[in-house]
PDB file of C-alpha atoms in Angstrom:
ATOM      1  CA  MET A1477      39.061  29.799   0.777  1.00  0.00           C
ATOM      2  CA  ALA A1478      38.406  26.055   0.728  1.00  0.00           C
ATOM      3  CA  GLY A1479      35.736  24.136   2.580  1.00  0.00           C
ATOM      4  CA  LYS A1480      36.145  20.907   4.539  1.00  0.00           C
ATOM      5  CA  LEU A1481      34.244  18.525   2.285  1.00  0.00           C
ATOM      6  CA  GLU A1482      37.151  16.087   2.271  1.00  0.00           C
ATOM      7  CA  ARG A1483      36.888  15.299   5.996  1.00  0.00           C
ATOM      8  CA  ALA A1484      38.175  11.736   6.202  1.00  0.00           C
ATOM      9  CA  GLY A1485      36.198   8.975   7.842  1.00  0.00           C
ATOM     10  CA  LYS A1486      34.894   5.436   7.705  1.00  0.00           C
ATOM     11  CA  TRP A1487      32.118   6.478   5.285  1.00  0.00           C
ATOM     12  CA  GLY A1488      34.539   6.284   2.344  1.00  0.00           C
ATOM     13  CA  LYS A1489      32.739   7.068  -0.945  1.00  0.00           C
ATOM     14  CA  LEU A1490      29.598   8.252   0.842  1.00  0.00           C
ATOM     15  CA  ARG A1491      30.401  11.954   0.578  1.00  0.00           C
ATOM     16  CA  GLY A1492      29.601  14.927  -1.617  1.00  0.00           C
ATOM     17  CA  ASN A1493      26.590  15.400  -3.895  1.00  0.00           C
ATOM     18  CA  TRP A1494      24.206  12.433  -3.925  1.00  0.00           C
ATOM     19  CA  ALA A1495      21.282  12.522  -6.347  1.00  0.00           C
ATOM     20  CA  THR A1496      17.985  10.952  -5.429  1.00  0.00           C
ATOM     21  CA  LEU A1497      16.191   8.519  -7.707  1.00  0.00           C
ATOM     22  CA  LEU A1498      12.693   9.894  -8.396  1.00  0.00           C
ATOM     23  CA  LEU A1499       9.990   7.571  -9.711  1.00  0.00           C
ATOM     24  CA  PRO A1500       8.418   8.367 -13.099  1.00  0.00           C
ATOM     25  CA  ILE A1501       4.731   7.642 -12.444  1.00  0.00           C
ATOM     26  CA  ALA A1502       2.361   6.920 -15.336  1.00  0.00           C
ATOM     27  CA  PRO A1503      -1.235   8.254 -15.341  1.00  0.00           C
ATOM     28  CA  ASP A1504      -2.479   4.829 -14.227  1.00  0.00           C
ATOM     29  CA  GLY A1505      -0.135   4.891 -11.214  1.00  0.00           C
ATOM     30  CA  ALA A1506       2.395   2.395 -12.586  1.00  0.00           C
ATOM     31  CA  ILE A1507       6.123   3.021 -12.275  1.00  0.00           C
ATOM     32  CA  ASP A1508       7.689   3.655 -15.688  1.00  0.00           C
ATOM     33  CA  LEU A1509      10.750   1.438 -15.337  1.00  0.00           C
ATOM     34  CA  SER A1510      12.062   2.361 -18.772  1.00  0.00           C
ATOM     35  CA  GLY A1511      11.895   6.035 -17.825  1.00  0.00           C
ATOM     36  CA  LEU A1512      13.620   5.185 -14.562  1.00  0.00           C
ATOM     37  CA  ALA A1513      16.526   3.617 -16.457  1.00  0.00           C
ATOM     38  CA  ASP A1514      16.772   6.709 -18.661  1.00  0.00           C
ATOM     39  CA  GLU A1515      16.829   8.910 -15.555  1.00  0.00           C
ATOM     40  CA  ILE A1516      19.695   6.889 -14.055  1.00  0.00           C
ATOM     41  CA  GLU A1517      21.715   7.316 -17.248  1.00  0.00           C
ATOM     42  CA  VAL A1518      21.233  11.100 -17.085  1.00  0.00           C
ATOM     43  CA  LEU A1519      22.451  11.102 -13.476  1.00  0.00           C
ATOM     44  CA  ILE A1520      25.481   9.018 -14.400  1.00  0.00           C
ATOM     45  CA  ALA A1521      26.280  11.394 -17.274  1.00  0.00           C
ATOM     46  CA  ALA A1522      26.036  14.323 -14.831  1.00  0.00           C
ATOM     47  CA  LYS A1523      28.929  12.702 -12.921  1.00  0.00           C
ATOM     48  CA  VAL A1524      27.248  13.042  -9.533  1.00  0.00           C
ATOM     49  CA  ASP A1525      29.183  11.662  -6.576  1.00  0.00           C
ATOM     50  CA  GLY A1526      26.539   8.988  -6.118  1.00  0.00           C
ATOM     51  CA  ILE A1527      22.900   7.970  -6.623  1.00  0.00           C
ATOM     52  CA  TYR A1528      20.546   6.776  -3.924  1.00  0.00           C
ATOM     53  CA  SER A1529      17.128   5.162  -4.078  1.00  0.00           C
ATOM     54  CA  ASN A1530      14.039   4.993  -1.930  1.00  0.00           C
ATOM     55  CA  GLY A1531      14.295   8.082   0.180  1.00  0.00           C
ATOM     56  CA  THR A1532      11.359  10.443   0.648  1.00  0.00           C
ATOM     57  CA  ALA A1533      11.554  11.655  -2.957  1.00  0.00           C
ATOM     58  CA  GLY A1534      11.635   8.027  -4.114  1.00  0.00           C
ATOM     59  CA  GLU A1535       8.232   7.387  -2.506  1.00  0.00           C
ATOM     60  CA  CYS A1536       9.746   4.591  -0.444  1.00  0.00           C
ATOM     61  CA  CYS A1537       6.567   3.847   1.493  1.00  0.00           C
ATOM     62  CA  ASN A1538       4.210   3.603  -1.493  1.00  0.00           C
ATOM     63  CA  GLN A1539       5.463   0.648  -3.541  1.00  0.00           C
ATOM     64  CA  THR A1540       5.020  -3.095  -3.505  1.00  0.00           C
ATOM     65  CA  GLU A1541       7.910  -5.373  -2.630  1.00  0.00           C
ATOM     66  CA  ALA A1542       8.134  -6.525  -6.254  1.00  0.00           C
ATOM     67  CA  GLU A1543       8.395  -2.891  -7.348  1.00  0.00           C
ATOM     68  CA  PHE A1544      11.060  -2.253  -4.731  1.00  0.00           C
ATOM     69  CA  ASP A1545      13.088  -5.152  -6.097  1.00  0.00           C
ATOM     70  CA  ALA A1546      12.728  -3.953  -9.696  1.00  0.00           C
ATOM     71  CA  ILE A1547      13.860  -0.426  -8.820  1.00  0.00           C
ATOM     72  CA  GLN A1548      16.962  -1.639  -6.983  1.00  0.00           C
ATOM     73  CA  ARG A1549      17.852  -4.097  -9.734  1.00  0.00           C
ATOM     74  CA  ILE A1550      17.796  -1.375 -12.397  1.00  0.00           C
ATOM     75  CA  LEU A1551      19.779   1.014 -10.203  1.00  0.00           C
ATOM     76  CA  ALA A1552      22.397  -1.615  -9.388  1.00  0.00           C
ATOM     77  CA  GLU A1553      22.783  -2.746 -12.998  1.00  0.00           C
ATOM     78  CA  HIS A1554      23.368   0.757 -14.353  1.00  0.00           C
ATOM     79  CA  CYS A1555      25.583   1.950 -11.520  1.00  0.00           C
ATOM     80  CA  SER A1556      27.690  -1.196 -11.398  1.00  0.00           C
ATOM     81  CA  ARG A1557      28.266  -1.042 -15.150  1.00  0.00           C
ATOM     82  CA  SER A1558      29.357   2.612 -14.983  1.00  0.00           C
ATOM     83  CA  LYS A1559      31.178   2.259 -11.640  1.00  0.00           C
ATOM     84  CA  THR A1560      28.947   4.950 -10.119  1.00  0.00           C
ATOM     85  CA  PRO A1561      28.610   4.712  -6.309  1.00  0.00           C
ATOM     86  CA  PHE A1562      25.052   3.947  -5.177  1.00  0.00           C
ATOM     87  CA  VAL A1563      23.089   3.566  -1.979  1.00  0.00           C
ATOM     88  CA  ILE A1564      19.888   1.555  -1.687  1.00  0.00           C
ATOM     89  CA  GLY A1565      17.201   2.869   0.627  1.00  0.00           C
ATOM     90  CA  ALA A1566      15.600   0.049   2.614  1.00  0.00           C
ATOM     91  CA  CYS A1567      13.360   2.672   4.205  1.00  0.00           C
ATOM     92  CA  GLN A1568      10.045   1.326   5.476  1.00  0.00           C
ATOM     93  CA  PRO A1569       8.228   2.308   8.691  1.00  0.00           C
ATOM     94  CA  ASP A1570       7.470  -1.380   9.382  1.00  0.00           C
ATOM     95  CA  PRO A1571      10.698  -2.847  10.841  1.00  0.00           C
ATOM     96  CA  SER A1572      10.023  -6.367   9.578  1.00  0.00           C
ATOM     97  CA  LEU A1573       9.511  -5.176   6.009  1.00  0.00           C
ATOM     98  CA  ALA A1574      12.491  -2.842   6.294  1.00  0.00           C
ATOM     99  CA  LEU A1575      14.788  -5.694   7.338  1.00  0.00           C
ATOM    100  CA  ASP A1576      13.451  -7.873   4.520  1.00  0.00           C
ATOM    101  CA  ARG A1577      14.210  -5.078   2.040  1.00  0.00           C
ATOM    102  CA  LEU A1578      17.667  -4.673   3.515  1.00  0.00           C
ATOM    103  CA  ARG A1579      18.472  -8.369   3.187  1.00  0.00           C
ATOM    104  CA  ARG A1580      17.458  -8.329  -0.482  1.00  0.00           C
ATOM    105  CA  ALA A1581      19.424  -5.109  -1.072  1.00  0.00           C
ATOM    106  CA  VAL A1582      22.638  -6.756   0.137  1.00  0.00           C
ATOM    107  CA  ALA A1583      22.678  -8.983  -2.946  1.00  0.00           C
ATOM    108  CA  HIS A1584      23.256  -5.901  -5.146  1.00  0.00           C
ATOM    109  CA  ALA A1585      26.465  -4.972  -3.245  1.00  0.00           C
ATOM    110  CA  PRO A1586      25.668  -1.262  -2.891  1.00  0.00           C
ATOM    111  CA  ASP A1587      28.141   1.172  -1.360  1.00  0.00           C
ATOM    112  CA  GLY A1588      25.702   1.695   1.484  1.00  0.00           C
ATOM    113  CA  ILE A1589      22.158   0.996   2.643  1.00  0.00           C
ATOM    114  CA  GLN A1590      19.906   3.660   4.114  1.00  0.00           C
ATOM    115  CA  VAL A1591      17.392   2.863   6.851  1.00  0.00           C
ATOM    116  CA  ILE A1592      14.871   4.741   8.957  1.00  0.00           C
ATOM    117  CA  LEU A1593      13.846   3.950  12.519  1.00  0.00           C
ATOM    118  CA  PRO A1594      10.559   2.076  12.981  1.00  0.00           C
ATOM    119  CA  ASP A1595       7.860   4.706  12.755  1.00  0.00           C
ATOM    120  CA  TRP A1596       4.438   3.341  13.683  1.00  0.00           C
ATOM    121  CA  TRP A1597       5.229   4.088  17.316  1.00  0.00           C
ATOM    122  CA  PRO A1598       8.147   6.278  18.437  1.00  0.00           C
ATOM    123  CA  VAL A1599      11.066   4.060  19.469  1.00  0.00           C
ATOM    124  CA  THR A1600      12.975   4.447  22.718  1.00  0.00           C
ATOM    125  CA  ASP A1601      16.760   4.682  22.630  1.00  0.00           C
ATOM    126  CA  PRO A1602      17.194   0.946  23.437  1.00  0.00           C
ATOM    127  CA  GLU A1603      14.653   0.055  20.727  1.00  0.00           C
ATOM    128  CA  ALA A1604      16.494   2.247  18.210  1.00  0.00           C
ATOM    129  CA  VAL A1605      19.757   0.507  19.086  1.00  0.00           C
ATOM    130  CA  ASP A1606      18.131  -2.924  18.807  1.00  0.00           C
ATOM    131  CA  PHE A1607      16.691  -2.181  15.358  1.00  0.00           C
ATOM    132  CA  LEU A1608      19.979  -0.779  14.061  1.00  0.00           C
ATOM    133  CA  GLN A1609      21.877  -3.773  15.420  1.00  0.00           C
ATOM    134  CA  MET A1610      19.480  -6.104  13.577  1.00  0.00           C
ATOM    135  CA  ALA A1611      20.010  -4.033  10.438  1.00  0.00           C
ATOM    136  CA  ALA A1612      23.782  -4.200  10.865  1.00  0.00           C
ATOM    137  CA  GLU A1613      23.700  -7.962  11.254  1.00  0.00           C
ATOM    138  CA  ALA A1614      21.649  -8.276   8.059  1.00  0.00           C
ATOM    139  CA  ALA A1615      23.863  -5.833   6.127  1.00  0.00           C
ATOM    140  CA  GLY A1616      27.113  -7.662   6.850  1.00  0.00           C
ATOM    141  CA  ASP A1617      30.046  -5.597   5.556  1.00  0.00           C
ATOM    142  CA  ILE A1618      27.874  -2.970   3.851  1.00  0.00           C
ATOM    143  CA  PRO A1619      27.798   0.323   5.809  1.00  0.00           C
ATOM    144  CA  LEU A1620      24.520   1.820   6.954  1.00  0.00           C
ATOM    145  CA  VAL A1621      23.218   5.369   6.787  1.00  0.00           C
ATOM    146  CA  LEU A1622      20.448   6.364   9.194  1.00  0.00           C
ATOM    147  CA  TYR A1623      17.814   8.669   7.725  1.00  0.00           C
ATOM    148  CA  ASN A1624      16.217  10.655  10.557  1.00  0.00           C
ATOM    149  CA  PRO A1625      14.012  13.200   8.773  1.00  0.00           C
ATOM    150  CA  PRO A1626      12.229  16.109  10.469  1.00  0.00           C
ATOM    151  CA  HIS A1627       8.852  14.399   9.948  1.00  0.00           C
ATOM    152  CA  ALA A1628       9.935  11.221  11.789  1.00  0.00           C
ATOM    153  CA  LYS A1629       7.909  10.243  14.848  1.00  0.00           C
ATOM    154  CA  ARG A1630      11.107  10.770  16.809  1.00  0.00           C
ATOM    155  CA  VAL A1631      13.815  13.197  15.716  1.00  0.00           C
ATOM    156  CA  LEU A1632      17.050  12.517  17.609  1.00  0.00           C
ATOM    157  CA  SER A1633      19.259  15.344  18.856  1.00  0.00           C
ATOM    158  CA  PRO A1634      23.006  15.210  18.086  1.00  0.00           C
ATOM    159  CA  ALA A1635      23.744  14.096  21.645  1.00  0.00           C
ATOM    160  CA  THR A1636      21.144  11.311  21.507  1.00  0.00           C
ATOM    161  CA  LEU A1637      22.310  10.215  18.066  1.00  0.00           C
ATOM    162  CA  ALA A1638      25.843   9.851  19.400  1.00  0.00           C
ATOM    163  CA  THR A1639      24.619   7.742  22.331  1.00  0.00           C
ATOM    164  CA  VAL A1640      22.698   5.429  20.000  1.00  0.00           C
ATOM    165  CA  LEU A1641      25.221   5.181  17.175  1.00  0.00           C
ATOM    166  CA  LYS A1642      28.199   4.435  19.426  1.00  0.00           C
ATOM    167  CA  GLN A1643      26.538   1.069  20.011  1.00  0.00           C
ATOM    168  CA  VAL A1644      26.209   0.267  16.280  1.00  0.00           C
ATOM    169  CA  PRO A1645      29.562   0.743  14.485  1.00  0.00           C
ATOM    170  CA  ALA A1646      28.048  -0.298  11.139  1.00  0.00           C
ATOM    171  CA  VAL A1647      26.195   3.028  10.934  1.00  0.00           C
ATOM    172  CA  VAL A1648      28.679   5.400   9.309  1.00  0.00           C
ATOM    173  CA  GLY A1649      26.473   8.426   8.680  1.00  0.00           C
ATOM    174  CA  VAL A1650      23.185  10.188   9.268  1.00  0.00           C
ATOM    175  CA  LYS A1651      20.938  12.050   6.855  1.00  0.00           C
ATOM    176  CA  LEU A1652      19.165  14.706   8.906  1.00  0.00           C
ATOM    177  CA  ALA A1653      17.861  18.249   9.059  1.00  0.00           C
ATOM    178  CA  ASP A1654      20.328  20.807  10.336  1.00  0.00           C
ATOM    179  CA  GLY A1655      19.541  23.848  12.458  1.00  0.00           C
ATOM    180  CA  ASP A1656      20.918  27.099  13.751  1.00  0.00           C
ATOM    181  CA  ALA A1657      24.411  27.897  15.037  1.00  0.00           C
ATOM    182  CA  ASP A1658      23.674  26.106  18.318  1.00  0.00           C
ATOM    183  CA  TRP A1659      22.737  22.948  16.415  1.00  0.00           C
ATOM    184  CA  TYR A1660      25.971  23.068  14.431  1.00  0.00           C
ATOM    185  CA  ALA A1661      27.971  23.519  17.620  1.00  0.00           C
ATOM    186  CA  GLU A1662      26.211  20.517  19.189  1.00  0.00           C
ATOM    187  CA  ALA A1663      26.739  18.420  16.048  1.00  0.00           C
ATOM    188  CA  ASP A1664      30.414  19.356  15.987  1.00  0.00           C
ATOM    189  CA  GLN A1665      30.714  18.367  19.638  1.00  0.00           C
ATOM    190  CA  HIS A1666      28.916  15.016  19.478  1.00  0.00           C
ATOM    191  CA  LEU A1667      28.965  13.709  15.887  1.00  0.00           C
ATOM    192  CA  ARG A1668      32.521  14.088  14.625  1.00  0.00           C
ATOM    193  CA  ASP A1669      32.790  10.309  14.180  1.00  0.00           C
ATOM    194  CA  TRP A1670      29.924  10.119  11.660  1.00  0.00           C
ATOM    195  CA  ALA A1671      29.276  11.552   8.221  1.00  0.00           C
ATOM    196  CA  LEU A1672      26.432  14.051   8.371  1.00  0.00           C
ATOM    197  CA  TYR A1673      24.321  14.617   5.276  1.00  0.00           C
ATOM    198  CA  VAL A1674      22.551  17.959   5.604  1.00  0.00           C
ATOM    199  CA  PRO A1675      19.747  19.307   3.373  1.00  0.00           C
ATOM    200  CA  GLY A1676      21.120  19.971  -0.085  1.00  0.00           C
ATOM    201  CA  HIS A1677      20.289  23.666  -0.075  1.00  0.00           C
ATOM    202  CA  HIS A1678      22.328  24.075   3.151  1.00  0.00           C
ATOM    203  CA  LEU A1679      25.370  22.090   2.042  1.00  0.00           C
ATOM    204  CA  ALA A1680      27.774  25.038   1.762  1.00  0.00           C
ATOM    205  CA  THR A1681      26.872  26.087   5.311  1.00  0.00           C
ATOM    206  CA  GLY A1682      27.509  22.561   6.569  1.00  0.00           C
ATOM    207  CA  VAL A1683      30.811  22.315   4.719  1.00  0.00           C
ATOM    208  CA  GLN A1684      32.009  25.689   5.969  1.00  0.00           C
ATOM    209  CA  ALA A1685      31.158  24.606   9.511  1.00  0.00           C
ATOM    210  CA  GLY A1686      33.276  21.479   9.022  1.00  0.00           C
ATOM    211  CA  VAL A1687      30.264  19.314   9.879  1.00  0.00           C
ATOM    212  CA  ALA A1688      28.755  18.099   6.584  1.00  0.00           C
ATOM    213  CA  ALA A1689      30.290  15.258   4.597  1.00  0.00           C
ATOM    214  CA  GLY A1690      27.728  15.750   1.863  1.00  0.00           C
ATOM    215  CA  ALA A1691      24.039  15.873   1.016  1.00  0.00           C
ATOM    216  CA  PHE A1692      21.401  13.500  -0.279  1.00  0.00           C
ATOM    217  CA  SER A1693      20.440  16.538  -2.222  1.00  0.00           C
ATOM    218  CA  ASN A1694      17.237  18.332  -3.145  1.00  0.00           C
ATOM    219  CA  VAL A1695      19.412  20.684  -5.233  1.00  0.00           C
ATOM    220  CA  ALA A1696      20.298  17.652  -7.347  1.00  0.00           C
ATOM    221  CA  CYS A1697      16.543  17.223  -7.908  1.00  0.00           C
ATOM    222  CA  LEU A1698      16.627  20.644  -9.555  1.00  0.00           C
ATOM    223  CA  SER A1699      19.824  20.058 -11.538  1.00  0.00           C
ATOM    224  CA  PRO A1700      22.140  17.106 -10.870  1.00  0.00           C
ATOM    225  CA  ARG A1701      24.987  18.618 -12.882  1.00  0.00           C
ATOM    226  CA  GLY A1702      24.538  22.051 -11.338  1.00  0.00           C
ATOM    227  CA  ALA A1703      24.495  20.561  -7.842  1.00  0.00           C
ATOM    228  CA  GLN A1704      27.673  18.610  -8.631  1.00  0.00           C
ATOM    229  CA  LEU A1705      29.600  21.640  -9.881  1.00  0.00           C
ATOM    230  CA  TRP A1706      28.409  23.686  -6.903  1.00  0.00           C
ATOM    231  CA  THR A1707      29.570  20.937  -4.537  1.00  0.00           C
ATOM    232  CA  GLU A1708      32.985  20.826  -6.197  1.00  0.00           C
ATOM    233  CA  MET A1709      33.221  24.619  -5.869  1.00  0.00           C
ATOM    234  CA  MET A1710      33.044  24.225  -2.083  1.00  0.00           C
ATOM    235  CA  ARG A1711      36.496  22.625  -2.132  1.00  0.00           C
ATOM    236  CA  THR A1712      38.146  25.765  -3.496  1.00  0.00           C
ATOM    237  CA  ASP A1713      35.770  28.722  -3.052  1.00  0.00           C
ATOM    238  CA  ILE A1714      33.499  28.268  -0.065  1.00  0.00           C
ATOM    239  CA  ALA A1715      32.637  31.977   0.015  1.00  0.00           C
ATOM    240  CA  GLY A1716      31.403  31.827  -3.566  1.00  0.00           C
ATOM    241  CA  ALA A1717      29.489  28.624  -2.814  1.00  0.00           C
ATOM    242  CA  ARG A1718      27.837  30.287   0.188  1.00  0.00           C
ATOM    243  CA  GLU A1719      26.715  33.190  -2.012  1.00  0.00           C
ATOM    244  CA  ILE A1720      25.077  30.729  -4.418  1.00  0.00           C
ATOM    245  CA  GLU A1721      23.501  28.956  -1.431  1.00  0.00           C
ATOM    246  CA  GLN A1722      21.883  32.199  -0.315  1.00  0.00           C
ATOM    247  CA  ARG A1723      20.163  32.494  -3.675  1.00  0.00           C
ATOM    248  CA  ILE A1724      19.159  28.811  -3.667  1.00  0.00           C
ATOM    249  CA  CYS A1725      17.592  29.275  -0.228  1.00  0.00           C
ATOM    250  CA  GLU A1726      15.852  32.444  -1.358  1.00  0.00           C
ATOM    251  CA  PHE A1727      14.328  30.551  -4.287  1.00  0.00           C
ATOM    252  CA  MET A1728      13.250  27.689  -2.013  1.00  0.00           C
ATOM    253  CA  ASP A1729      11.765  30.019   0.599  1.00  0.00           C
ATOM    254  CA  MET A1730       9.890  32.191  -1.880  1.00  0.00           C
ATOM    255  CA  HIS A1731       8.745  29.693  -4.491  1.00  0.00           C
ATOM    256  CA  ILE A1732       8.910  26.086  -3.209  1.00  0.00           C
ATOM    257  CA  LEU A1733       8.282  25.902   0.548  1.00  0.00           C
ATOM    258  CA  PRO A1734       4.917  27.739   0.342  1.00  0.00           C
ATOM    259  CA  PHE A1735       3.486  24.676  -1.403  1.00  0.00           C
ATOM    260  CA  ARG A1736       4.125  22.692   1.795  1.00  0.00           C
ATOM    261  CA  ARG A1737       3.488  25.461   4.326  1.00  0.00           C
ATOM    262  CA  ASP A1738       0.348  26.930   2.791  1.00  0.00           C
ATOM    263  CA  HIS A1739      -1.126  24.065   0.780  1.00  0.00           C
ATOM    264  CA  GLY A1740      -0.038  20.894   2.597  1.00  0.00           C
ATOM    265  CA  TYR A1741       1.935  19.240  -0.190  1.00  0.00           C
ATOM    266  CA  SER A1742       4.450  16.567   0.850  1.00  0.00           C
ATOM    267  CA  ASN A1743       8.226  16.855   0.631  1.00  0.00           C
ATOM    268  CA  ALA A1744       8.121  14.289  -2.191  1.00  0.00           C
ATOM    269  CA  ALA A1745       5.802  16.606  -4.127  1.00  0.00           C
ATOM    270  CA  LEU A1746       8.265  19.469  -3.624  1.00  0.00           C
ATOM    271  CA  ASP A1747      11.203  17.375  -4.806  1.00  0.00           C
ATOM    272  CA  LYS A1748       9.325  16.279  -7.916  1.00  0.00           C
ATOM    273  CA  LEU A1749       8.371  19.875  -8.609  1.00  0.00           C
ATOM    274  CA  LEU A1750      12.085  20.742  -8.481  1.00  0.00           C
ATOM    275  CA  ALA A1751      12.846  17.976 -10.977  1.00  0.00           C
ATOM    276  CA  ALA A1752      10.064  19.219 -13.252  1.00  0.00           C
ATOM    277  CA  ILE A1753      11.478  22.749 -13.055  1.00  0.00           C
ATOM    278  CA  GLY A1754      14.918  21.416 -13.977  1.00  0.00           C
ATOM    279  CA  ASN A1755      13.365  19.283 -16.737  1.00  0.00           C
ATOM    280  CA  TRP A1756      16.530  17.165 -17.002  1.00  0.00           C
ATOM    281  CA  ALA A1757      14.913  13.720 -17.193  1.00  0.00           C
ATOM    282  CA  PRO A1758      11.519  12.078 -17.927  1.00  0.00           C
ATOM    283  CA  VAL A1759      10.306  12.224 -14.324  1.00  0.00           C
ATOM    284  CA  GLY A1760       7.391  14.661 -14.147  1.00  0.00           C
ATOM    285  CA  PRO A1761       5.662  15.976 -11.022  1.00  0.00           C
ATOM    286  CA  ARG A1762       3.160  13.131 -10.573  1.00  0.00           C
ATOM    287  CA  LEU A1763       3.130  11.191  -7.268  1.00  0.00           C
ATOM    288  CA  ARG A1764       1.412   7.940  -6.458  1.00  0.00           C
ATOM    289  CA  ARG A1765      -2.047   8.402  -5.066  1.00  0.00           C
ATOM    290  CA  PRO A1766      -3.351   9.256  -2.554  1.00  0.00           C
ATOM    291  CA  TYR A1767      -0.601  11.892  -2.327  1.00  0.00           C
ATOM    292  CA  ARG A1768      -1.213  15.043  -4.306  1.00  0.00           C
ATOM    293  CA  TRP A1769       1.268  16.419  -6.756  1.00  0.00           C
ATOM    294  CA  ILE A1770       1.868  19.968  -7.947  1.00  0.00           C
ATOM    295  CA  ASP A1771       0.615  20.793 -11.417  1.00  0.00           C
ATOM    296  CA  ALA A1772       3.197  20.818 -14.203  1.00  0.00           C
ATOM    297  CA  ALA A1773       2.111  24.361 -15.066  1.00  0.00           C
ATOM    298  CA  GLU A1774       3.793  25.521 -11.847  1.00  0.00           C
ATOM    299  CA  ALA A1775       7.081  24.052 -13.044  1.00  0.00           C
ATOM    300  CA  GLU A1776       6.722  25.922 -16.341  1.00  0.00           C
ATOM    301  CA  ARG A1777       6.026  29.127 -14.435  1.00  0.00           C
ATOM    302  CA  LEU A1778       8.969  28.717 -12.071  1.00  0.00           C
ATOM    303  CA  ARG A1779      11.593  27.555 -14.578  1.00  0.00           C
ATOM    304  CA  PRO A1780      12.575  31.030 -15.860  1.00  0.00           C
ATOM    305  CA  ILE A1781      12.571  32.359 -12.288  1.00  0.00           C
ATOM    306  CA  ALA A1782      14.961  29.586 -11.241  1.00  0.00           C
ATOM    307  CA  ARG A1783      17.225  30.324 -14.181  1.00  0.00           C
ATOM    308  CA  ARG A1784      17.304  34.008 -13.318  1.00  0.00           C
ATOM    309  CA  MET A1785      17.999  33.432  -9.608  1.00  0.00           C
ATOM    310  CA  MET A1786      20.401  30.465  -9.893  1.00  0.00           C
ATOM    311  CA  PRO A1787      22.068  30.403 -13.320  1.00  0.00           C
ATOM    312  CA  GLU A1788      25.081  28.511 -11.886  1.00  0.00           C
ATOM    313  CA  ILE A1789      22.754  25.639 -10.957  1.00  0.00           C
ATOM    314  CA  MET A1790      20.225  25.730 -13.785  1.00  0.00           C
ATOM    315  CA  ASP A1791      22.561  26.360 -16.722  1.00  0.00           C
ATOM    316  CA  ALA A1792      25.427  24.086 -15.670  1.00  0.00           C
ATOM    317  CA  ARG A1793      27.109  22.039 -18.379  1.00  0.00           C
TER     318      ARG A1793
END
């Protein structure tokens, strides 16, 4: 039985398994740009559907503007040379800085630009529309993806998203948290005209429901190649992909989410732990201070557990 990953729409290449760019952080807090370039080459070799920068896992809100520019330049150079689709995250809770980042991102001609809503104070619907219209004007012909994470000051329901996005045609998709069967029914009712990017470990559920166009994926943090092969499996064997998803979710629930729930670690710390478990690139678990990271010894401890629970992901070639 096949899934519905190929649902056509204006989002074009922005579908499937998108790998996040994680920042290699040196002990002194500097970004290791050489390591970042090596990481991008590993992702390209894994043949992921695309690479995106400056989401939560990319520590988008803890870098200088010069560092932002350097990260995007390296990403654009490597992806353009290899013809790998890429999205630049202009995510910044300050709307003025976000728009400045977006304008500079346009020069790299990415396949899309990701933005978040202003987040110092929760925006009203008209304010959300106004910000997205300013972003669209700055982006020109480059499509926009709205990132509305569960920790945002304001998380928009499917119905509200539809009301807002109908007024900004440049926004072609939304990265968001999914929910239960009622949420999927509401998303199917209101958001058929937009690509929805669900959490990576729920992608098979979203594909089977005919709702998800892809994921900006935490599973790709664990193994970019494994996440890619699993995503491709959804096109031909959605039942098998769902069975793998159950084991991915079991691993996340038992071994990863407790770090956030019980110890207060950030989502970025969890994503970097996943990358350290996968050990596929010179990233490491370290975050930029003041945010705490999870000790590398935990990755060593969890690696054999991950391999035992998810061999299709961890041992993919």
